[in-house]
């Protein structure tokens, strides 16, 4: 891993991400990818209502949401 990737991983450590998707396998895959990028704070929800509650409660920097749930 080069110094550029290490710098990106360090930058991603402070980002909070919320993943909202009704497909468990897709959420798991996306979370694995985010962790490999260095994102440490990841929340997840399986439906829109719990996703909204998590959004209001945790105030993430980024929300990745399935729009066809």
Coordinates of C-alpha atoms in Angstrom, one line a residue:
X1 CA 0.0 0.0 0.0
X2 CA 1.4 3.3 -1.1
X3 CA 1.6 6.6 0.9
X4 CA -1.4 8.0 -1.0
X5 CA -3.7 5.2 0.1
X6 CA -2.5 5.5 3.7
X7 CA -3.2 9.3 3.7
X8 CA -6.7 8.6 2.4
X9 CA -7.4 5.9 5.0
X10 CA -6.3 8.4 7.7
X11 CA -8.7 11.0 6.3
X12 CA -11.6 8.5 6.2
X13 CA -11.1 7.6 9.9
X14 CA -13.0 10.7 11.0
X15 CA -16.0 10.3 8.6
X16 CA -19.3 8.9 9.9
X17 CA -21.3 6.9 7.3
X18 CA -24.8 5.6 7.5
X19 CA -25.8 2.8 5.2
X20 CA -29.5 2.2 4.6
X21 CA -30.5 -0.8 2.5
X22 CA -33.1 -3.5 2.9
X23 CA -30.8 -6.2 1.5
X24 CA -28.5 -7.5 4.2
X25 CA -25.9 -9.0 1.9
X26 CA -25.5 -5.7 0.0
X27 CA -25.2 -3.8 3.3
X28 CA -22.5 -6.2 4.5
X29 CA -20.6 -5.9 1.2
X30 CA -20.7 -2.1 1.3
X31 CA -19.6 -2.0 4.9
X32 CA -16.7 -4.2 4.2
X33 CA -15.6 -1.9 1.3
X34 CA -15.9 1.2 3.6
X35 CA -13.9 -0.5 6.3
X36 CA -11.1 -1.3 3.8
X37 CA -11.1 2.4 2.8
X38 CA -10.5 3.2 6.5
X39 CA -13.9 4.4 7.5
X40 CA -14.2 3.6 11.2
X41 CA -17.7 4.9 12.2
X42 CA -20.3 3.0 10.2
X43 CA -24.0 2.7 11.2
X44 CA -26.5 0.7 9.3
X45 CA -30.3 0.4 9.0
X46 CA -32.5 -2.1 7.1
X47 CA -35.4 0.2 6.4
X48 CA -36.3 3.8 5.9
X49 CA -37.8 4.5 9.3
X50 CA -34.9 3.1 11.3
X51 CA -32.6 4.8 8.8
X52 CA -34.3 8.2 9.5
X53 CA -34.1 7.6 13.2
X54 CA -30.4 6.8 12.9
X55 CA -29.8 9.9 10.8
X56 CA -31.4 12.1 13.4
X57 CA -29.7 10.5 16.3
X58 CA -26.1 10.1 15.0
X59 CA -25.9 12.9 12.4
X60 CA -23.6 11.1 9.9
X61 CA -21.4 12.9 7.4
X62 CA -22.4 10.6 4.6
X63 CA -25.6 8.6 3.9
X64 CA -25.7 5.8 1.4
X65 CA -29.3 4.9 0.8
X66 CA -31.1 2.5 -1.5
X67 CA -33.9 4.5 -3.1
X68 CA -35.8 1.4 -4.3
X69 CA -36.6 -0.2 -1.0

